Short mmCIF file of C-alpha atoms in Angstrom, two decimals:
data_model
loop_
_atom_site.label_atom_id
_atom_site.label_comp_id
_atom_site.label_asym_id
_atom_site.label_seq_id
_atom_site.Cartn_x
_atom_site.Cartn_y
_atom_site.Cartn_z
CA MET A 16 -2.38 4.87 18.34
CA LYS A 17 -3.85 2.32 16.02
CA LEU A 18 -3.33 2.54 12.28
CA TRP A 19 -5.88 0.59 10.27
CA LEU A 20 -4.72 -0.45 6.79
CA VAL A 21 -7.01 -1.74 4.05
CA ARG A 22 -5.43 -3.09 0.91
CA HIS A 23 -7.29 -2.40 -2.33
CA ALA A 24 -9.33 -5.25 -3.86
CA PRO A 25 -7.97 -7.44 -6.70
CA VAL A 26 -7.24 -5.53 -9.89
CA LEU A 27 -8.76 -6.13 -13.31
CA LEU A 28 -5.56 -7.41 -14.91
CA PRO A 29 -4.32 -10.86 -15.84
CA ALA A 30 -2.27 -12.57 -13.13
CA GLY A 31 1.46 -11.97 -13.26
CA ILE A 32 1.46 -8.34 -14.42
CA CYS A 33 3.69 -5.80 -12.67
CA TYR A 34 1.37 -2.85 -12.11
CA GLY A 35 2.77 -1.00 -9.07
CA ALA A 36 2.00 2.71 -9.51
CA SER A 37 -0.04 2.23 -12.70
CA ASP A 38 -3.57 3.52 -12.26
CA VAL A 39 -5.59 0.36 -12.88
CA LEU A 40 -9.09 -0.41 -11.66
CA ALA A 41 -9.98 -3.00 -9.07
CA ASP A 42 -12.87 -5.42 -9.35
CA ASP A 43 -15.77 -3.23 -8.20
CA ALA A 44 -17.81 -6.04 -6.64
CA ALA A 45 -14.74 -7.12 -4.66
CA SER A 46 -14.14 -3.48 -3.62
CA LEU A 47 -17.69 -3.28 -2.30
CA GLN A 48 -17.32 -6.58 -0.43
CA SER A 49 -14.05 -5.38 1.13
CA ALA A 50 -15.68 -2.10 2.13
CA ARG A 51 -18.54 -4.03 3.78
CA GLN A 52 -16.11 -6.14 5.79
CA ALA A 53 -14.09 -3.09 6.85
CA ALA A 54 -17.24 -1.11 7.70
CA GLU A 55 -18.18 -3.76 10.28
CA GLN A 56 -14.82 -3.58 12.05
CA LEU A 57 -13.78 0.08 12.00
CA PRO A 58 -14.49 2.37 14.95
CA PRO A 59 -16.77 5.39 14.49
CA GLY A 60 -15.44 8.68 13.13
CA LEU A 61 -12.04 7.29 12.10
CA PRO A 62 -10.08 9.73 9.88
CA VAL A 63 -9.41 8.23 6.43
CA ARG A 64 -6.52 8.71 4.02
CA VAL A 65 -6.49 7.03 0.63
CA SER A 66 -3.88 6.46 -2.05
CA GLY A 67 -4.10 8.60 -5.16
CA LEU A 68 -4.66 5.49 -7.28
CA LEU A 69 -8.14 4.58 -8.51
CA ARG A 70 -8.14 1.02 -7.18
CA ALA A 71 -7.82 2.33 -3.61
CA GLN A 72 -10.28 5.16 -4.19
CA GLN A 73 -12.93 2.69 -5.40
CA LEU A 74 -12.86 0.99 -2.02
CA ALA A 75 -12.83 4.36 -0.20
CA ASN A 76 -15.93 5.47 -2.11
CA HIS A 77 -17.81 2.30 -1.18
CA LEU A 78 -16.74 2.64 2.45
CA ALA A 79 -17.93 6.27 2.55
CA ALA A 80 -21.37 5.20 1.32
CA LEU A 81 -21.56 2.46 3.97
CA ARG A 82 -20.14 4.53 6.82
CA PRO A 83 -21.30 8.16 6.60
CA ASP A 84 -19.88 8.72 10.11
CA LEU A 85 -16.36 8.55 8.69
CA PRO A 86 -14.87 11.86 7.53
CA THR A 87 -14.32 12.36 3.80
CA ALA A 88 -11.18 10.51 2.76
CA ILE A 89 -8.12 12.67 2.16
CA VAL A 90 -6.17 11.68 -0.95
CA ASP A 91 -2.51 11.22 -0.03
CA VAL A 92 -0.16 10.18 -2.84
CA ARG A 93 2.43 9.12 -0.26
CA LEU A 94 0.18 6.05 0.14
CA ASN A 95 0.60 5.08 -3.54
CA GLU A 96 2.21 1.78 -4.44
CA MET A 97 5.90 1.57 -5.35
CA ASN A 98 6.66 2.80 -8.85
CA PHE A 99 8.37 0.08 -10.90
CA GLY A 100 9.22 2.48 -13.73
CA CYS A 101 9.84 0.84 -17.10
CA TRP A 102 8.57 -2.51 -15.78
CA GLU A 103 5.07 -1.20 -15.07
CA MET A 104 2.39 -3.15 -16.96
CA GLN A 105 4.90 -5.80 -18.08
CA PRO A 106 4.60 -9.49 -17.17
CA TRP A 107 6.84 -10.22 -14.18
CA ASP A 108 8.27 -13.22 -16.00
CA ALA A 109 9.31 -11.02 -18.96
CA ILE A 110 11.57 -8.88 -16.76
CA PRO A 111 15.19 -10.02 -17.24
CA GLN A 112 16.70 -11.92 -14.32
CA THR A 113 19.60 -9.46 -14.35
CA GLU A 114 17.15 -6.73 -13.28
CA PHE A 115 16.02 -8.78 -10.28
CA ASP A 116 19.64 -9.63 -9.44
CA ALA A 117 20.59 -5.93 -9.41
CA TRP A 118 17.62 -5.13 -7.15
CA LEU A 119 18.36 -7.97 -4.76
CA ALA A 120 22.05 -6.99 -4.60
CA ASP A 121 21.11 -3.50 -3.34
CA PHE A 122 17.53 -3.93 -2.17
CA ASP A 123 17.44 -0.67 -0.23
CA HIS A 124 18.77 1.73 -2.87
CA HIS A 125 18.39 0.14 -6.31
CA CYS A 126 15.59 1.72 -8.33
CA PHE A 127 13.92 -1.34 -9.86
CA GLY A 128 12.62 -0.14 -13.22
CA GLY A 129 14.62 3.07 -12.85
CA THR A 130 12.16 5.09 -10.78
CA GLU A 131 11.82 4.27 -7.08
CA SER A 132 13.83 2.30 -4.53
CA THR A 133 12.71 0.59 -1.34
CA HIS A 134 14.50 3.38 0.56
CA LEU A 135 12.46 6.05 -1.24
CA VAL A 136 9.22 4.20 -0.48
CA LEU A 137 10.19 4.01 3.20
CA GLN A 138 10.93 7.74 3.23
CA ARG A 139 7.57 8.77 1.78
CA VAL A 140 5.58 6.32 3.91
CA GLY A 141 7.53 7.49 6.95
CA LYS A 142 6.57 11.09 6.19
CA ALA A 143 2.92 10.03 5.99
CA LEU A 144 3.26 8.15 9.29
CA SER A 145 4.77 11.19 10.98
CA GLY A 146 1.48 13.01 10.36
CA VAL A 147 -0.62 10.41 12.17
CA GLN A 148 -1.77 12.01 15.45
CA ASN A 149 -4.67 9.71 16.38
CA ASP A 150 -6.16 6.42 15.22
CA GLU A 151 -6.47 6.53 11.45
CA LEU A 152 -7.43 4.43 8.43
CA TRP A 153 -5.29 4.17 5.29
CA ILE A 154 -6.67 2.59 2.12
CA THR A 155 -3.55 1.62 0.27
CA HIS A 156 -1.34 -1.08 -1.27
CA ALA A 157 0.82 -4.08 -0.34
CA GLY A 158 4.12 -2.19 -0.67
CA VAL A 159 2.94 0.60 1.63
CA ILE A 160 1.65 -1.91 4.19
CA ARG A 161 5.03 -3.68 4.11
CA ALA A 162 6.77 -0.32 4.55
CA VAL A 163 4.60 0.42 7.60
CA GLN A 164 5.46 -3.01 9.03
CA TRP A 165 9.18 -2.35 8.47
CA ILE A 166 9.09 1.12 10.06
CA VAL A 167 7.14 -0.11 13.10
CA GLU A 168 9.66 -2.91 13.69
CA HIS A 169 12.95 -1.36 12.49
CA GLY A 170 12.45 2.38 12.24
CA PHE A 171 14.39 3.76 9.30
CA GLU A 172 17.18 1.19 9.31
CA PRO A 173 18.23 0.31 5.76
CA VAL A 174 16.78 -2.90 4.38
CA GLN A 175 20.10 -4.69 3.93
CA LYS A 176 18.68 -7.78 2.23
CA ALA A 177 15.46 -8.52 0.39
CA GLU A 178 14.81 -11.52 2.64
CA ASN A 179 14.47 -9.09 5.58
CA TRP A 180 11.61 -7.18 3.91
CA PRO A 181 8.21 -8.19 5.37
CA LYS A 182 6.83 -11.17 3.48
CA THR A 183 3.38 -11.41 5.01
CA VAL A 184 0.83 -8.87 3.92
CA VAL A 185 -2.94 -8.84 4.04
CA GLU A 186 -4.66 -10.23 0.93
CA PRO A 187 -6.24 -7.84 -1.58
CA GLY A 188 -9.28 -6.26 0.05
CA GLY A 189 -8.13 -7.26 3.52
CA LEU A 190 -7.86 -5.22 6.72
CA TYR A 191 -4.79 -5.07 8.96
CA SER A 192 -4.07 -2.94 12.01
CA VAL A 193 -0.89 -1.99 13.80
CA GLU A 194 -0.05 0.02 16.91
CA ILE A 195 1.99 3.13 16.18
CA ARG A 196 4.11 4.69 18.90
CA GLY A 197 3.37 8.38 19.17
#
């Protein structure tokens, strides 16, 4: 099966802000442009799931207008970005180095910001993946795309070190696809 993943367009925030699970808007013109690009590449009738966050739903709404052959997108909060807890909406460079050190020391289980760990993200994304029965489109976030990459390559092995976590992810608004073993 093929899983198509579209990352939401750039958000309307200054650069360097940790926004994770915060419900911030994307640039609407960029969302439309991303939807146009995806619309040209996606096969007909592809089921669509979308994150519960507005920035992903903006792109899904544009795609639905461009591709009426696609079923109505199903909102799936398991596709939401990682929740960075108390660090949400803070500048990344204002977060104390000790917080990063603690996360890097236990990348799999440490809840950066006190809310969600990499392990918890992998669990919820894995549950969403287990429901994929045929080719499907997810409109989602960088962290979820990285989690999919990890699961496809490593299953549910713990992420022992941060340097093992996938580094490459599609740019905001970009489309990526991966083969999922059924």
